[in-house]
Tab-separated table of N, CA and C in Angstrom:
chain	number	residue	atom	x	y	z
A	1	UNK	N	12.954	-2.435	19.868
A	1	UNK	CA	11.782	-3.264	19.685
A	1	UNK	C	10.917	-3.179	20.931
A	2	UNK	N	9.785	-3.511	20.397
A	2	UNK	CA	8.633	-2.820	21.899
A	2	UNK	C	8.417	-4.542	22.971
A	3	UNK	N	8.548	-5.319	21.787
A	3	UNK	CA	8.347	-6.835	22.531
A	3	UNK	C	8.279	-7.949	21.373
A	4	UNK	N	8.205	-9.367	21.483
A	4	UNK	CA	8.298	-10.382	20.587
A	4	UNK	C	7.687	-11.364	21.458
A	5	UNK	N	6.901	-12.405	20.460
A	5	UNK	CA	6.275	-14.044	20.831
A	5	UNK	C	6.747	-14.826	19.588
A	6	UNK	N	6.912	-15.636	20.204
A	6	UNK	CA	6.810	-17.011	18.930
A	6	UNK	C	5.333	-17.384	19.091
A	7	UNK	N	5.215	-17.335	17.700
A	7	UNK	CA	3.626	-17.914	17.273
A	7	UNK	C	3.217	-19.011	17.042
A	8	UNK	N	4.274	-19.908	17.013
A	8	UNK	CA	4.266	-21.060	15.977
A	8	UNK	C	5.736	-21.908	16.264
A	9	UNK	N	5.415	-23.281	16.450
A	9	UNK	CA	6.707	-23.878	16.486
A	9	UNK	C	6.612	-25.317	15.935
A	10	UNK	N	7.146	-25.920	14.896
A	10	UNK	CA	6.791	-27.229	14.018
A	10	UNK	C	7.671	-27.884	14.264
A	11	UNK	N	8.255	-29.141	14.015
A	11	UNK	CA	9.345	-29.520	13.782
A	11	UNK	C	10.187	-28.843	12.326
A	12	UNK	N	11.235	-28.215	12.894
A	12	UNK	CA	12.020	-27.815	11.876
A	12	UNK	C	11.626	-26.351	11.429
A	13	UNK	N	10.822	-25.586	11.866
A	13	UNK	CA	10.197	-24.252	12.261
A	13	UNK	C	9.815	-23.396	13.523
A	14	UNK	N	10.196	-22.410	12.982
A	14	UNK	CA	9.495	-21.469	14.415
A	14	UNK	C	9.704	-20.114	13.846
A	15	UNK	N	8.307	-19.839	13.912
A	15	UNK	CA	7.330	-18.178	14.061
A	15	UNK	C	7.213	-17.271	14.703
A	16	UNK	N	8.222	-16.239	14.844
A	16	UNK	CA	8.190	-15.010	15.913
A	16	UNK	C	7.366	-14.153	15.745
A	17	UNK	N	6.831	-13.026	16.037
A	17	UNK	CA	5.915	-12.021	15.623
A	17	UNK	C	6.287	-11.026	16.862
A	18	UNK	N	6.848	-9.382	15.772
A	18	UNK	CA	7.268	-8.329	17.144
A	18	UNK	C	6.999	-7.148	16.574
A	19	UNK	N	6.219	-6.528	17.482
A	19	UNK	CA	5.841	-4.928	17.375
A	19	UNK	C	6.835	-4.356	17.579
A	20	UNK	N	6.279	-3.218	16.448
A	20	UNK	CA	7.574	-2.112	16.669
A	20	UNK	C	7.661	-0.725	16.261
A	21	UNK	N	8.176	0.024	16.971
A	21	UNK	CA	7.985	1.235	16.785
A	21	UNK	C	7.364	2.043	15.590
A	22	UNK	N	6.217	2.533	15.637
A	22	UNK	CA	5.600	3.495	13.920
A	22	UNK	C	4.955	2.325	13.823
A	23	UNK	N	3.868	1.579	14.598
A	23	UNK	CA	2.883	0.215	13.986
A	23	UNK	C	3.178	-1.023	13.345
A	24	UNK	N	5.039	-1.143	13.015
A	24	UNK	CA	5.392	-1.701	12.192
A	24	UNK	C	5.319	-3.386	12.759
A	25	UNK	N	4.911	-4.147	12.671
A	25	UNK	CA	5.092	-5.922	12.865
A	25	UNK	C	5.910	-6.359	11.853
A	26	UNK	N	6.701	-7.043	12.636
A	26	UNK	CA	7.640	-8.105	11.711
A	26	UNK	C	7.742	-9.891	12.321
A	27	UNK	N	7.664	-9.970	10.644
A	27	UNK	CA	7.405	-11.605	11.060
A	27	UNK	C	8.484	-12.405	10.803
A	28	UNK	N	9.223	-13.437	11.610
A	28	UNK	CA	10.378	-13.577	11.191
A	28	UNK	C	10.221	-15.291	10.993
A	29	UNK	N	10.319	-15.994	9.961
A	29	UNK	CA	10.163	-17.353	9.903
A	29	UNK	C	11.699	-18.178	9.784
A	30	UNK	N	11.737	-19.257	10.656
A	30	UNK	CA	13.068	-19.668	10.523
A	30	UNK	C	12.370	-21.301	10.226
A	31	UNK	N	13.186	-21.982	9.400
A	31	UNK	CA	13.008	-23.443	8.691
A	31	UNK	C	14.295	-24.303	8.705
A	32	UNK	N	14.566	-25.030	9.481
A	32	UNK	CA	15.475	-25.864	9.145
A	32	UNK	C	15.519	-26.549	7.844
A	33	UNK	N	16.862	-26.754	7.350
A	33	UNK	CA	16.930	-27.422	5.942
A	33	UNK	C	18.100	-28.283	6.168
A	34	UNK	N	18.522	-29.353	5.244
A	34	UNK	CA	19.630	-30.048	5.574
A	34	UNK	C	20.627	-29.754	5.575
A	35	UNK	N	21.537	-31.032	5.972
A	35	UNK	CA	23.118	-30.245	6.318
A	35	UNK	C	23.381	-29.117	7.087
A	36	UNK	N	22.794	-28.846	8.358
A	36	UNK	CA	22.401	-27.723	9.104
A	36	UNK	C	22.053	-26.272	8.583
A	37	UNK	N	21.945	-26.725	7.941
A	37	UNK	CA	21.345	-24.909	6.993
A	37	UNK	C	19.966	-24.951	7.601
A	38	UNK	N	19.288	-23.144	7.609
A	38	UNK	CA	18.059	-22.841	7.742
A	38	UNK	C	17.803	-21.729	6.612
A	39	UNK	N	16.517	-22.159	6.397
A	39	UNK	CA	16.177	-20.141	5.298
A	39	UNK	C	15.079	-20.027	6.259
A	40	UNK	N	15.411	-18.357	6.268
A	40	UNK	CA	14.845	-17.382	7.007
A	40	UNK	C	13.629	-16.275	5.943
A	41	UNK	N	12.622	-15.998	6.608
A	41	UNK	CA	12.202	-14.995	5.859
A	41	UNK	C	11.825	-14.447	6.649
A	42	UNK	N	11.807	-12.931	6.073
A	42	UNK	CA	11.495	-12.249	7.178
A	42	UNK	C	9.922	-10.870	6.507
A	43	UNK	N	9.468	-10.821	7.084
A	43	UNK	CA	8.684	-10.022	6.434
A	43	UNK	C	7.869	-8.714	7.756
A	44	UNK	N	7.185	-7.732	6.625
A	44	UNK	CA	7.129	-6.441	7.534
A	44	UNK	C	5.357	-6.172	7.551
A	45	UNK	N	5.045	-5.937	8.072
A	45	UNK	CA	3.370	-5.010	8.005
A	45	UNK	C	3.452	-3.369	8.599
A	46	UNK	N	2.649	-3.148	7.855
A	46	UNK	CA	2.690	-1.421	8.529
A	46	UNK	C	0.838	-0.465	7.631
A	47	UNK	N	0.684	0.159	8.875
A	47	UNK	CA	-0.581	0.518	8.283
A	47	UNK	C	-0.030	1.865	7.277
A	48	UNK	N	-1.586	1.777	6.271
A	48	UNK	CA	-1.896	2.563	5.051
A	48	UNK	C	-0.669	4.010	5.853
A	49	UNK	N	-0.044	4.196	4.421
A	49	UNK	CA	0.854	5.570	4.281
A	49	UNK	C	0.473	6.441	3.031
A	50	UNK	N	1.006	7.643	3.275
A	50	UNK	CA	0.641	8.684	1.840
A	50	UNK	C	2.008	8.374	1.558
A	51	UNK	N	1.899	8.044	0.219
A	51	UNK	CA	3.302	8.200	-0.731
A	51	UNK	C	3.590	6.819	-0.845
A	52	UNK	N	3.236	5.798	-0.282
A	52	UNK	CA	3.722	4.332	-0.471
A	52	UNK	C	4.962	4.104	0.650
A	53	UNK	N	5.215	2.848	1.058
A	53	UNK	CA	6.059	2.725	2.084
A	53	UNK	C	7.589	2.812	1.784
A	54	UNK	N	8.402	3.372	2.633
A	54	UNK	CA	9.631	3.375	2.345
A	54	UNK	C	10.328	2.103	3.064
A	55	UNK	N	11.470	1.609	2.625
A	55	UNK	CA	12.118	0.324	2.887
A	55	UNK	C	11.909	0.319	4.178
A	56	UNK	N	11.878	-0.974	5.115
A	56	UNK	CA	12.128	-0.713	6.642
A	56	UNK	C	13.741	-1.230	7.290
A	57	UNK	N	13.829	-0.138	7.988
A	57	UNK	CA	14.756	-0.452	8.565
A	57	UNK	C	15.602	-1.604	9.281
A	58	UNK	N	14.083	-1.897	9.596
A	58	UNK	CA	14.727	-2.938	10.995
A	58	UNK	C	14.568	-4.180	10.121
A	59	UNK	N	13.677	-4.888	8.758
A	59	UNK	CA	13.942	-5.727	7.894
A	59	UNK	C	15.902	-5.641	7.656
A	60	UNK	N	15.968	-4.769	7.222
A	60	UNK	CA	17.524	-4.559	6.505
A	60	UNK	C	18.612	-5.035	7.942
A	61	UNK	N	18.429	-4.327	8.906
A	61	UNK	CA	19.108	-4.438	10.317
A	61	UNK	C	19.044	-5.824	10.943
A	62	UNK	N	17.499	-6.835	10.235
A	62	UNK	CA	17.727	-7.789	11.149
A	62	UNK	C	18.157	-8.857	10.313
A	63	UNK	N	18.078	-8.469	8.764
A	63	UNK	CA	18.656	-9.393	7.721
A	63	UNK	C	20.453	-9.263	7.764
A	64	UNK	N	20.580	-8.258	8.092
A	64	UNK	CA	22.292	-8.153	7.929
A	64	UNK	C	22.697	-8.980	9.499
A	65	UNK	N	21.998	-8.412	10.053
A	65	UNK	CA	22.667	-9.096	11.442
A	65	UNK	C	22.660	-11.045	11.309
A	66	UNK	N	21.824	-11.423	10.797
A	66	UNK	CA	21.857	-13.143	11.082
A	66	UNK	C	22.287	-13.535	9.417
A	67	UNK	N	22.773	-12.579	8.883
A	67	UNK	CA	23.696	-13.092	7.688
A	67	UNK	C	25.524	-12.922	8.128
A	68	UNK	N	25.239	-11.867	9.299
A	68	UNK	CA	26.907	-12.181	10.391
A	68	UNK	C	28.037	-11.733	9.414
């Protein structure tokens, strides 16, 4: 990863945003929910491609990793 900020911080939220290698930004939202649970989403940007985008990596890499 090239670098990361939190964008955003609420009660019971917080908004990362990180460049990354090939133009790609990923946005990673974390939400507290009860009974100590959180849902996470995570989402990708990437500029215009020929052929349509292929899965990203680092979505899959950073979803497996904080599912542990």
């Amino acid at each position: 990863m090239l670098g990361g900020v939190v964008r955003e911080e609420r009660p019971g939220t917080i908004e990362a945003t990180f460049g990354l290698i090939g133009s790609e930004r990923l946005t990673c939202t974390i939400v507290s929910l009860d009974g100590g649970r959180s849902r996470v989403t995570i989402e990708t940007r990437r500029g215009a491609q020929a052929g349509g985008p292929a899965p990203s990596a680092y979505v899959k890499a950073l979803a497996d990793y904080l599912a542990g």
